[in-house]
PDB file of C-alpha atoms and ligand atoms in Angstrom:
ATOM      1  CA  UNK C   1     149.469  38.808  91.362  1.00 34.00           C
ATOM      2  CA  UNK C   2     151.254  41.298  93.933  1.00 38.00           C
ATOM      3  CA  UNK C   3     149.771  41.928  97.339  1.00 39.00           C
ATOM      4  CA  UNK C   4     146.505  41.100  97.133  1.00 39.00           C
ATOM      5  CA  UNK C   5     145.377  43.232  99.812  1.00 38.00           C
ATOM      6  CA  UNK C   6     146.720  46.122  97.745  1.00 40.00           C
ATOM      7  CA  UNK C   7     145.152  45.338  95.075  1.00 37.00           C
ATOM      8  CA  UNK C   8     141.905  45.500  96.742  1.00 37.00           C
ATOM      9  CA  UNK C   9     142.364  48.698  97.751  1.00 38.00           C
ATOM     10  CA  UNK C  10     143.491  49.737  94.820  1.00 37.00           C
ATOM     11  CA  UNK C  11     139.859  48.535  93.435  1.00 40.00           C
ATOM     12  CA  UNK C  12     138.173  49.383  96.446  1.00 36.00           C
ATOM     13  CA  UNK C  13     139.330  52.799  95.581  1.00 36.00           C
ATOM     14  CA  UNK C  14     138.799  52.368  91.821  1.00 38.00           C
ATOM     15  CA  UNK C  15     135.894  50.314  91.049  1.00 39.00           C
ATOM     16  CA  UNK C  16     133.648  51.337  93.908  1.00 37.00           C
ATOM     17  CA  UNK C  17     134.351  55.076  94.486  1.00 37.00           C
ATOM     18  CA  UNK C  18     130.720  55.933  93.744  1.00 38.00           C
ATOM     19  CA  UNK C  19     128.992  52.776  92.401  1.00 38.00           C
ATOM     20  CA  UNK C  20     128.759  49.962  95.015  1.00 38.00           C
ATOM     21  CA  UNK C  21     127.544  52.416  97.089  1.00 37.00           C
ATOM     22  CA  UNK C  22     124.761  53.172  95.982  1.00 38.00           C
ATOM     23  CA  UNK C  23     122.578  50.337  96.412  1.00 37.00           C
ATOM     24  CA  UNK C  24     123.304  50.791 100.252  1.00 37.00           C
ATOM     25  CA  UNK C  25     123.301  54.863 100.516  1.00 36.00           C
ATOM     26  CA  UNK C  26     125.239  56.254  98.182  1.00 35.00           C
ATOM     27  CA  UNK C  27     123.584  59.717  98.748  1.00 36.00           C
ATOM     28  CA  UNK C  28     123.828  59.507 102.298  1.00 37.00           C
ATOM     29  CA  UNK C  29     128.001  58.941 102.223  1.00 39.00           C
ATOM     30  CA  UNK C  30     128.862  61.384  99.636  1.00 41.00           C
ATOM     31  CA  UNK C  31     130.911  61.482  97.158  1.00 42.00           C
ATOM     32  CA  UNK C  32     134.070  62.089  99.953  1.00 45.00           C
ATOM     33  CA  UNK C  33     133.543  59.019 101.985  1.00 49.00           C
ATOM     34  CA  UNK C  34     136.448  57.673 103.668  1.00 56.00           C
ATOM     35  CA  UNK C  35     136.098  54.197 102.138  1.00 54.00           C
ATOM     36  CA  UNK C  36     137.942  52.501 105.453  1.00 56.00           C
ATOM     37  CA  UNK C  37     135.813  53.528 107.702  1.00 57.00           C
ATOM     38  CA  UNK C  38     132.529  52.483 105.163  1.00 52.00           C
ATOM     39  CA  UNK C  39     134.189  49.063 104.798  1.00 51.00           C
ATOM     40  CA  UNK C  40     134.355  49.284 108.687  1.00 54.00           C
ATOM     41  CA  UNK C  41     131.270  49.848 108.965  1.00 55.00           C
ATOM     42  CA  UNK C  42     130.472  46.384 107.367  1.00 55.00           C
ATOM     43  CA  UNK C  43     126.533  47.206 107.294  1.00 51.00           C
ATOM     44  CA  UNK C  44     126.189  47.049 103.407  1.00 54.00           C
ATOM     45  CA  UNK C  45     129.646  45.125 103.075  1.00 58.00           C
ATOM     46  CA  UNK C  46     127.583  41.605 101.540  1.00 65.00           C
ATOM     47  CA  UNK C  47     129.592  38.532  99.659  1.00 64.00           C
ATOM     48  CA  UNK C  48     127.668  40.033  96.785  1.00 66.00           C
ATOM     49  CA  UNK C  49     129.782  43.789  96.557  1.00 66.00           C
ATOM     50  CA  UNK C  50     133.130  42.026  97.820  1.00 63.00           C
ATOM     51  CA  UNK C  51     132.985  39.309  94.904  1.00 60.00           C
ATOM     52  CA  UNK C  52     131.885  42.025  92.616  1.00 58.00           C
ATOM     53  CA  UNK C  53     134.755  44.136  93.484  1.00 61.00           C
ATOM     54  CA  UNK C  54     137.274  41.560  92.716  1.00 61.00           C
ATOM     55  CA  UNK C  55     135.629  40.445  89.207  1.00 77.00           C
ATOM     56  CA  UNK C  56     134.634  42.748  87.052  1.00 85.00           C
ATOM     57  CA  UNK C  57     133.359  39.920  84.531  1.00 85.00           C
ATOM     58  CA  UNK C  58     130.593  38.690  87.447  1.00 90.00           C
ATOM     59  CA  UNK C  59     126.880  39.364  86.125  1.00 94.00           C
ATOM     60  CA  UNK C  60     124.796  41.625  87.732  1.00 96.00           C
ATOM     61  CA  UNK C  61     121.672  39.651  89.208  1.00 97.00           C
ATOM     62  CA  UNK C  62     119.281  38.458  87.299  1.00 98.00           C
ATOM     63  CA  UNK C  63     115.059  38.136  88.028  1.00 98.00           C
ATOM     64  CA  UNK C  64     112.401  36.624  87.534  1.00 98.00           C
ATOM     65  CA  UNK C  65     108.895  37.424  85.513  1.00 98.00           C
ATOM     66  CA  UNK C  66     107.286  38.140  88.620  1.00 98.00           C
ATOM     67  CA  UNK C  67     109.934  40.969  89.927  1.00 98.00           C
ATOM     68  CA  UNK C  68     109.520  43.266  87.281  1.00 98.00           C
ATOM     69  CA  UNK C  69     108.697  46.427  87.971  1.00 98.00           C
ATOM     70  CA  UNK C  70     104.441  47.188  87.710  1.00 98.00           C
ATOM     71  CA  UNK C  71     105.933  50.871  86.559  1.00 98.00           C
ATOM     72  CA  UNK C  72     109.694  51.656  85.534  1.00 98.00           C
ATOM     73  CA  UNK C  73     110.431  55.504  85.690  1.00 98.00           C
ATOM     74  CA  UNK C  74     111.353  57.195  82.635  1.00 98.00           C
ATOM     75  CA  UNK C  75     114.198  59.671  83.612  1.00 98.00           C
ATOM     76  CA  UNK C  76     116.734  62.352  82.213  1.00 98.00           C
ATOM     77  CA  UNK C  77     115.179  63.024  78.266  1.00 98.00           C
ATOM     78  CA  UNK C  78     112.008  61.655  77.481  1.00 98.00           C
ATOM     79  CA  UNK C  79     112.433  62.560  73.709  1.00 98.00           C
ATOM     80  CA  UNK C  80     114.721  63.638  72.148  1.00 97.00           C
ATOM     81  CA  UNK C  81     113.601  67.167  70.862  1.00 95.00           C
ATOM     82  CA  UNK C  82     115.022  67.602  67.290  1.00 95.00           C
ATOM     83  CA  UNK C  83     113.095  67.195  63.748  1.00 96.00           C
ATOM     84  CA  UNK C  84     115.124  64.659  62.466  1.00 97.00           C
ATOM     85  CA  UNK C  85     114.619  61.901  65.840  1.00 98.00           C
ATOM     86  CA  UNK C  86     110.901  63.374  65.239  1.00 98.00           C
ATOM     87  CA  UNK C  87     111.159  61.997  61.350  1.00 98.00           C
ATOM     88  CA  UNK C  88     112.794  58.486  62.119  1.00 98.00           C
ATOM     89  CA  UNK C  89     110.330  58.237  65.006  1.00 98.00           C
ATOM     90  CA  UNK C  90     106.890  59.147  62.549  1.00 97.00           C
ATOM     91  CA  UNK C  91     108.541  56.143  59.836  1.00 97.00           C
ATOM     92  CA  UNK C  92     108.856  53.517  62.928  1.00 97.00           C
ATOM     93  CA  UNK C  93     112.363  53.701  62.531  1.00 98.00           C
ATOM     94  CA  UNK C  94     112.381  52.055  58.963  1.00 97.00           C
ATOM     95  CA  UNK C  95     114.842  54.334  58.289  1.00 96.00           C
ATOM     96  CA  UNK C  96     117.191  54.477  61.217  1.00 98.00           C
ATOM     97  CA  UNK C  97     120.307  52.482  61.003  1.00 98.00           C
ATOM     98  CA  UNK C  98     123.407  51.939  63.921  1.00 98.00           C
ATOM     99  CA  UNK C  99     126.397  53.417  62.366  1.00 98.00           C
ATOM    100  CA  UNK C 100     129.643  51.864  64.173  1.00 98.00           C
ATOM    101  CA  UNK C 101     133.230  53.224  63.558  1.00 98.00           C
ATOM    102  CA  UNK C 102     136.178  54.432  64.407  1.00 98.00           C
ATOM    103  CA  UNK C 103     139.122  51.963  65.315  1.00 98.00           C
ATOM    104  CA  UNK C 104     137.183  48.968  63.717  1.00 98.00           C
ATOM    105  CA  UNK C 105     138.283  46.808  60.253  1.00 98.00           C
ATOM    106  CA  UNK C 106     134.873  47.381  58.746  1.00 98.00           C
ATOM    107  CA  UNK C 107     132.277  50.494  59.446  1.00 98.00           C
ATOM    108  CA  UNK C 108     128.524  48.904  59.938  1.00 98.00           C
ATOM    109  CA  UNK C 109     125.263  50.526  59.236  1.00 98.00           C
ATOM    110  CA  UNK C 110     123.197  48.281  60.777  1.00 98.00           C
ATOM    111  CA  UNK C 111     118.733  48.655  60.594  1.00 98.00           C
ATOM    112  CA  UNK C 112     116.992  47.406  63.202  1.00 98.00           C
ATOM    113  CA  UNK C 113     115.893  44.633  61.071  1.00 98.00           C
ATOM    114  CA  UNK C 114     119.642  43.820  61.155  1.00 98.00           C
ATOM    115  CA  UNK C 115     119.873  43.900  64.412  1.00 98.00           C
ATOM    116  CA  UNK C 116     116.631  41.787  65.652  1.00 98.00           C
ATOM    117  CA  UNK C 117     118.299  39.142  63.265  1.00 98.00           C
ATOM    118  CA  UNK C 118     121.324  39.106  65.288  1.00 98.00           C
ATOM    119  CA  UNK C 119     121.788  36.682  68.113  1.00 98.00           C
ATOM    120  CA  UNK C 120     119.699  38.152  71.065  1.00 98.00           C
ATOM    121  CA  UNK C 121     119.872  37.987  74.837  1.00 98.00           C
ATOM    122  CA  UNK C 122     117.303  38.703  77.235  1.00 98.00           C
ATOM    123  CA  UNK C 123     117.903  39.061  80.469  1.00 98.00           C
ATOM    124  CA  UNK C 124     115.796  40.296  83.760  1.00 98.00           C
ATOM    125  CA  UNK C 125     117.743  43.183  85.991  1.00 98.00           C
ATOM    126  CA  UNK C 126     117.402  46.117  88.488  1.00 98.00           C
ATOM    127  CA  UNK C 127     118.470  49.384  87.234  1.00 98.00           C
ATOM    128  CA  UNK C 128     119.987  51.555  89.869  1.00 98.00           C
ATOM    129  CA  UNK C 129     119.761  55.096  89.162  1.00 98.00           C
ATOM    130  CA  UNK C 130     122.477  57.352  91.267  1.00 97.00           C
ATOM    131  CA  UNK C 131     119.749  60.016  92.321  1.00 96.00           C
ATOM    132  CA  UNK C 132     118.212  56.944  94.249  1.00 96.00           C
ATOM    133  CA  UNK C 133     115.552  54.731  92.485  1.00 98.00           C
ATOM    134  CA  UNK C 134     115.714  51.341  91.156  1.00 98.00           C
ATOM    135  CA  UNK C 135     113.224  49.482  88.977  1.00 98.00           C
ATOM    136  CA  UNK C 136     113.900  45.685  87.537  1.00 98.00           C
ATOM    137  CA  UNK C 137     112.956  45.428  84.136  1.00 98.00           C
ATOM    138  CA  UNK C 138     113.278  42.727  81.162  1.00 98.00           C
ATOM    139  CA  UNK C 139     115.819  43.914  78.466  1.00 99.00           C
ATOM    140  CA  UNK C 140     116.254  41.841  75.251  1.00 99.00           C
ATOM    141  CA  UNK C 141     118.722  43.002  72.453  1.00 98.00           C
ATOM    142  CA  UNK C 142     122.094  42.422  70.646  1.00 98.00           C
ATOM    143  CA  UNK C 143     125.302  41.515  72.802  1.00 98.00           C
ATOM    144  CA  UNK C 144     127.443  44.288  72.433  1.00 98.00           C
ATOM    145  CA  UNK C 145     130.536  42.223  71.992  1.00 98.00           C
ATOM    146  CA  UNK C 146     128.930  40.479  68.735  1.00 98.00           C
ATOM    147  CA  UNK C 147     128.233  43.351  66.768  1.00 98.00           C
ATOM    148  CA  UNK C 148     132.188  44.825  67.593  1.00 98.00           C
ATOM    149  CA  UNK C 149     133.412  41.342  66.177  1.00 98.00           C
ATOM    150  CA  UNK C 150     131.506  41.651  63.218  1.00 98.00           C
ATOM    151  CA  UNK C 151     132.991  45.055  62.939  1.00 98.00           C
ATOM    152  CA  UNK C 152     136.551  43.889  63.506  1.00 98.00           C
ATOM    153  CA  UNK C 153     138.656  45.669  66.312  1.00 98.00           C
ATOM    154  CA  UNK C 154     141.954  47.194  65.739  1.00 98.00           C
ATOM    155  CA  UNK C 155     144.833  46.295  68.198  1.00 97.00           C
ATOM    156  CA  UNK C 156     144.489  50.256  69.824  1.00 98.00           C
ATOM    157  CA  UNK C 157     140.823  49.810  70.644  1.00 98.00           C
ATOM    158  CA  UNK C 158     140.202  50.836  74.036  1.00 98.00           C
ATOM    159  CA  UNK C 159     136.883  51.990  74.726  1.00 98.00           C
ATOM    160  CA  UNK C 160     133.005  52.073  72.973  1.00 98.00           C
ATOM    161  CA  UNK C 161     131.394  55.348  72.558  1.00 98.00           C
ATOM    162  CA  UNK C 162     128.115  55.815  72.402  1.00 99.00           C
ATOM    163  CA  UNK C 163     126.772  58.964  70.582  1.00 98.00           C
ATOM    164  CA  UNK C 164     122.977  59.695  71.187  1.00 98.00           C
ATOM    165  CA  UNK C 165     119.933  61.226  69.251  1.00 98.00           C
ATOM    166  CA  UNK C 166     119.172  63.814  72.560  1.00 98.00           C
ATOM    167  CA  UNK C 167     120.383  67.085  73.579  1.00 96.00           C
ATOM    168  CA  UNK C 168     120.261  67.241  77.561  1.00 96.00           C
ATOM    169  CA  UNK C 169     121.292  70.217  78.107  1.00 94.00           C
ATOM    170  CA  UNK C 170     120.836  73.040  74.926  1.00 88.00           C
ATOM    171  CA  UNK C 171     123.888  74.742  73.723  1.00 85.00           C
ATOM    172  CA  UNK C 172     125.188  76.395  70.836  1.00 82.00           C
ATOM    173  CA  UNK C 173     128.068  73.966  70.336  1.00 86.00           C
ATOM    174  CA  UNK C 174     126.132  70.435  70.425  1.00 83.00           C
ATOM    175  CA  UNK C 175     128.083  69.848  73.857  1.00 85.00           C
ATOM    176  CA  UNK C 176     124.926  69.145  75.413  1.00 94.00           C
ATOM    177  CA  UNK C 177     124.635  66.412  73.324  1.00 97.00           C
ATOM    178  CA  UNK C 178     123.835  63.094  75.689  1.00 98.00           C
ATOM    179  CA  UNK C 179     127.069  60.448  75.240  1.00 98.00           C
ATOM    180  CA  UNK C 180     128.765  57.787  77.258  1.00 98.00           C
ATOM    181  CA  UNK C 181     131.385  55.394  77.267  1.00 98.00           C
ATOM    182  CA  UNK C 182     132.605  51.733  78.217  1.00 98.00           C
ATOM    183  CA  UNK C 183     136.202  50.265  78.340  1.00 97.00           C
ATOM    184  CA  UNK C 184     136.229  46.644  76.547  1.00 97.00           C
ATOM    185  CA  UNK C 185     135.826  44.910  79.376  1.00 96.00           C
ATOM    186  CA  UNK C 186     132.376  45.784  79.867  1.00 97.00           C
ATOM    187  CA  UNK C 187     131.701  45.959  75.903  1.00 98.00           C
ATOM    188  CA  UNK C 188     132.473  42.261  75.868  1.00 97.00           C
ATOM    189  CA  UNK C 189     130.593  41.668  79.072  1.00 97.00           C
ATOM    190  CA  UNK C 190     127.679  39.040  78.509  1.00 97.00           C
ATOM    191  CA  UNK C 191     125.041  40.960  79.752  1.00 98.00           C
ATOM    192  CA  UNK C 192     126.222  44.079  78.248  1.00 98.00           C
ATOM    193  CA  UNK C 193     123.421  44.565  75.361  1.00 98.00           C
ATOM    194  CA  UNK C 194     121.748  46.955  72.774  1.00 99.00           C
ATOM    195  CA  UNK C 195     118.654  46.750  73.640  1.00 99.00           C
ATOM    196  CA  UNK C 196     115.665  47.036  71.948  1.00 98.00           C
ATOM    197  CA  UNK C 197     112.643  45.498  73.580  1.00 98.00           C
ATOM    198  CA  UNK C 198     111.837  46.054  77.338  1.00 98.00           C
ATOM    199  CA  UNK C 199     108.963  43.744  78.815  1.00 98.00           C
ATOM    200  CA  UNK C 200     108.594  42.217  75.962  1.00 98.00           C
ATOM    201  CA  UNK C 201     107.744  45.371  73.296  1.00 98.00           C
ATOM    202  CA  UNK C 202     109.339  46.930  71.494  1.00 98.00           C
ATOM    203  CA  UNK C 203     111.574  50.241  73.220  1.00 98.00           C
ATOM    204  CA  UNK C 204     109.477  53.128  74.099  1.00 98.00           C
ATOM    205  CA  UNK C 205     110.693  56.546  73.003  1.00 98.00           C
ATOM    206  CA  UNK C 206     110.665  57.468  77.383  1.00 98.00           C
ATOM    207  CA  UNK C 207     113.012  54.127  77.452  1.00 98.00           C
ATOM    208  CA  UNK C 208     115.092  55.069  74.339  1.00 98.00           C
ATOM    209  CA  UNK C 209     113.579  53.687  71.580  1.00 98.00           C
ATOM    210  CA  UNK C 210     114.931  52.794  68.895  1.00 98.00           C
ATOM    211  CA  UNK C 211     118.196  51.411  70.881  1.00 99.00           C
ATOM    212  CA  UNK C 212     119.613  51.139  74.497  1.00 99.00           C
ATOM    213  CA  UNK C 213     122.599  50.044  75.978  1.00 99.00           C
ATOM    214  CA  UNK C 214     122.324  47.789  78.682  1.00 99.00           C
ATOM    215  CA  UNK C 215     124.984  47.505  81.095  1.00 98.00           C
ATOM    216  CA  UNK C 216     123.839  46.056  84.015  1.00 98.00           C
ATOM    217  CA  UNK C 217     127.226  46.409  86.265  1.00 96.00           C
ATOM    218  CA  UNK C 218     127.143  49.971  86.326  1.00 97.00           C
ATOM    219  CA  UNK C 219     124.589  52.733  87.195  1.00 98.00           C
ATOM    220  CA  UNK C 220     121.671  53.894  85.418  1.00 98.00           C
ATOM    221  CA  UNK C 221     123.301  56.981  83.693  1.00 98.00           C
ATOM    222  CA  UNK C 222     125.608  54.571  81.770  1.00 98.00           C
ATOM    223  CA  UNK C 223     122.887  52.954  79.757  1.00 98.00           C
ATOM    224  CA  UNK C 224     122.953  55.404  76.913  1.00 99.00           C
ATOM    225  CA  UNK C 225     119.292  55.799  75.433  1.00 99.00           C
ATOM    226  CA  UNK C 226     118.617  56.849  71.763  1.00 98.00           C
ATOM    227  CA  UNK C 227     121.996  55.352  70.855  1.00 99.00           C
ATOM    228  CA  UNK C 228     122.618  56.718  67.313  1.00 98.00           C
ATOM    229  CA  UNK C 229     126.676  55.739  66.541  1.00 98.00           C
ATOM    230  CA  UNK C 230     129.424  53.728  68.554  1.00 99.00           C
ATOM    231  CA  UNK C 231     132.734  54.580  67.614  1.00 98.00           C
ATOM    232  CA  UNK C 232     135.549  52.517  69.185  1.00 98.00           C
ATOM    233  CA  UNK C 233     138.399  55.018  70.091  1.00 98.00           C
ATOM    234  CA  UNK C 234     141.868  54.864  72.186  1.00 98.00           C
ATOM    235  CA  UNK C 235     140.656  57.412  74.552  1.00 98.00           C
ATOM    236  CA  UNK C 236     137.671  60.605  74.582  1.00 96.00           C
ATOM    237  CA  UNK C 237     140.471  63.522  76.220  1.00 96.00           C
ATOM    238  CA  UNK C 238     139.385  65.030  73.178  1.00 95.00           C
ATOM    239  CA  UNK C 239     135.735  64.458  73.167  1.00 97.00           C
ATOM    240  CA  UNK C 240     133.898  67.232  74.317  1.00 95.00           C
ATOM    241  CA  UNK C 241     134.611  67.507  77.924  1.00 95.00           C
ATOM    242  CA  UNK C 242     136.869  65.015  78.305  1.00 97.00           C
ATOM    243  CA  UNK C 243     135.936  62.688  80.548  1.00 98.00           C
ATOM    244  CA  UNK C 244     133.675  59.890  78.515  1.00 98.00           C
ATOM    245  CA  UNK C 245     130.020  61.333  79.182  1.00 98.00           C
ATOM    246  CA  UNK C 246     127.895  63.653  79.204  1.00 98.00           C
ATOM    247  CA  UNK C 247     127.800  63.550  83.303  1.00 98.00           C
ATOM    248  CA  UNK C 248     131.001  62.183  83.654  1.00 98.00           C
ATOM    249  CA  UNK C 249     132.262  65.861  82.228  1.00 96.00           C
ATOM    250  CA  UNK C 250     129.726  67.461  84.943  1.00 96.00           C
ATOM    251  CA  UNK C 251     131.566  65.452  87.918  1.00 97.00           C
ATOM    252  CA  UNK C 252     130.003  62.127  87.767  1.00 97.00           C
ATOM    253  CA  UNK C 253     132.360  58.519  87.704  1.00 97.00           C
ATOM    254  CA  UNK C 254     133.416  57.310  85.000  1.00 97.00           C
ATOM    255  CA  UNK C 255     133.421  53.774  86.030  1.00 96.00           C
ATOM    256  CA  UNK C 256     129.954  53.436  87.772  1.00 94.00           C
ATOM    257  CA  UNK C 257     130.289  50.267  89.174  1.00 92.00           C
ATOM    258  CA  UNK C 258     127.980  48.430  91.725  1.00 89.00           C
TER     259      UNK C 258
HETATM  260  N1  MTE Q   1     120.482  59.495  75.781  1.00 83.37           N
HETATM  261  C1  MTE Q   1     120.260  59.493  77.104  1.00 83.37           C
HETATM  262  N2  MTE Q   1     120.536  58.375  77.792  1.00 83.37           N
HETATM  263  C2  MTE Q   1     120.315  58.327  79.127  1.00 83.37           C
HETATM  264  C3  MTE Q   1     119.812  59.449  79.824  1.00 83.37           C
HETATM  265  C4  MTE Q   1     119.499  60.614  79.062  1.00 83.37           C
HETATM  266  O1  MTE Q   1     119.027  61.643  79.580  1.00 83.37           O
HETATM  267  N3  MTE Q   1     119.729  60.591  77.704  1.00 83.37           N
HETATM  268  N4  MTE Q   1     119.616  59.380  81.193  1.00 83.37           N
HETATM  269  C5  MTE Q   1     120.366  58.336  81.918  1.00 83.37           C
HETATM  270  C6  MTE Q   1     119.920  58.109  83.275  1.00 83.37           C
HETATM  271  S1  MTE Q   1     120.496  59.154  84.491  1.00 83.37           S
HETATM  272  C7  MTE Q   1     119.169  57.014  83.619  1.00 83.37           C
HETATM  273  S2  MTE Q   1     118.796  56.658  85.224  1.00 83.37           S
HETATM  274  C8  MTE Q   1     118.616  56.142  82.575  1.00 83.37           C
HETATM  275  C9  MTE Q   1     117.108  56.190  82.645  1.00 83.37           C
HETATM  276  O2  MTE Q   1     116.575  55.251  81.773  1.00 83.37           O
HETATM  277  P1  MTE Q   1     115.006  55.140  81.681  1.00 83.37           P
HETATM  278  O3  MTE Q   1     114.483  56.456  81.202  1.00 83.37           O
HETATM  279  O4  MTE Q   1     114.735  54.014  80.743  1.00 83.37           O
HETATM  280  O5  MTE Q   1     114.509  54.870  83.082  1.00 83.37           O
HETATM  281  O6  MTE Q   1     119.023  56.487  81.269  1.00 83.37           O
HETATM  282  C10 MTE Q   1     120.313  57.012  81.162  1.00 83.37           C
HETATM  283  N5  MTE Q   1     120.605  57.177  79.779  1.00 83.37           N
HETATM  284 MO1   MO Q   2     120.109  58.067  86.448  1.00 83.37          MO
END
C-alpha cells in the first residue's frame, strides 16, 4: 500500500464526508465540516468509525430481540401512488416479479415465491436516517450478492441499480421516480439484503413491501423501498440526474457511509 496516512485521508475524505457523521451530529457539522478539526475534536472519533473507515467489508452492528425498536418510523413515500403498485398490492403480490438486467449473462424475473426459496439472512440493525432518527429493526431477505451470481456478471459491471415502484416527487418526465445505487462492493457485502420480512412479517407497504434493500453500512436513504428492477450498469452519468439516486441528484452523497 502507499502512505498509509494518505490513504486515510483520502477515505476520511471519501468514505465519511457525510455518513460517519451522522451517528454523532451530522446535522450539527454540516455538510462543509473541516474534517481535521472534527477528527481533532476526537469526541465521536470511537475504534468503531476508525475501523469502519479503513474496511469497507466490516458489518454494521448487529442486535438483539430485545433492542428492536417498539415503533420504527415509516419515512419519505408511504405508498407508492400509481394504479398499477395499487393492482400488485390488492393480488398480495402474486403477480409481482424482480426483474434484474443490464450487464448480467442471464436476465431474472424472479416472484417472491422465488425469492423466499432463496438462501435467506436475517439480521438485527439500526437504521440511521440523515434527517436524524434511528430505529433497530429485524430484516430477513435474499443476499444481494446471490441473486447477481445467479444472474451472471459481465467483466464491466460496476454498480447495482435499483429502480422503484414510487414517484417522490411528481413530474412530467418520471424523474421523480425514487432510485438508488450501490458499487459491488457493497452488493456483495454480507449483510447487504433484499428484504422482505421486517420483525418477523412479511414487508409492510410504509416499509416497502413487496421488497427492500438492506444495506446496513450506509444511511437510511440508500435502502431503496418498493424495489421493482436492478440493472447492473458501468456507471448512471446518464441516468436521470446523474448522480446514482434520486437524492444523490438533489445534493445528497453518494457513498453514505457510517
Ligand atoms: N422507494 C423509496 N425508498 C426509500 C425512500 C423513499 O421515499 N422511496 N426513502 C428513504 C429514506 S430517506 C429512508 S430513511 C428509508 C425509510 O425507510 P422506512 O420507511 O422503512 O423507515 O427509506 C429510504 N428508501
Ligand atoms: Mo432517510
Amino acid at each position: 500500500m502507499s502512505n498509509p496516512l494518505t490513504r486515510r485521508r483520502f477515505l476520511i475524505g471519501g468514505a465519511l464526508g457525510a455518513g460517519a457523521l451522522a451517528a454523532g451530529g451530522y446535522a450539527a457539522l454540516g455538510r462543509g465540516a473541516d474534517v481535521d478539526a472534527v477528527l481533532q475534536s476526537a469526541e465521536w472519533v470511537t475504534m468503531d468509525a476508525q475501523r469502519a473507515l479503513l474496511w469497507r467489508g466490516s458489518l454494521a452492528r448487529e442486535f438483539s430481540e430485545a433492542d428492536i425498536s417498539p415503533t420504527f418510523r415509516v419515512n419519505g413515500t408511504q405508498a407508492p401512488d400509481s394504479a398499477a403498485y395499487a393492482a400488485l398490492h390488492r393480488s398480495g403480490f402474486a403477480d409481482w416479479k424482480l426483474k434484474i438486467g443490464g450487464l448480467v449473462d442471464r436476465s431474472l424475473e424472479l416472484s417472491l415465491a422465488d425469492l423466499r426459496a432463496l438462501p435467506s439472512r436475517t439480521q438485527i440493525t439500526r437504521h440511521d436516517c440523515v434527517e436524524g432518527w434511528s430505529a433497530i429493526g429485524k430484516w430477513t431477505g435474499v443476499p444481494l450478492g446471490h441473486v447477481l451470481q445467479m444472474a451472471g456478471l459481465k467483466p464491466n459491471a460496476r454498480f447495482a441499480v435499483f429502480h422503484c415502484a414510487d414517484e417522490l416527487e411528481r413530474t412530467f418526465d418520471g424523474s421523480g421516480r425514487y432510485y438508488e445505487s450501490i458499487d459491488l462492493i457493497d452488493a456483495f457485502h454480507p449483510q447487504t439484503i433484499l428484504a422482505y420480512a421486517m420483525n418477523d412479517a412479511a414487508l409492510t407497504v410504509g416499509h416497502g413491501a413487496p421488497l427492500r434493500l438492506r444495506v446496513e453500512r450506509q444511511l437510511g436513504y440508500k435502502h431503496a423501498k418498493y424495489v421493482m428492477q436492478i440493472d447492473v450498469v458501468d456507471g448512471f452519468e446518464n441516468l436521470w440526474g446523474g448522480r446514482g439516486g434520486f437524492w444523490e441528484d438533489r445534493g445528497y452523497q453518494w457513498y453514505a457511509g457510517i
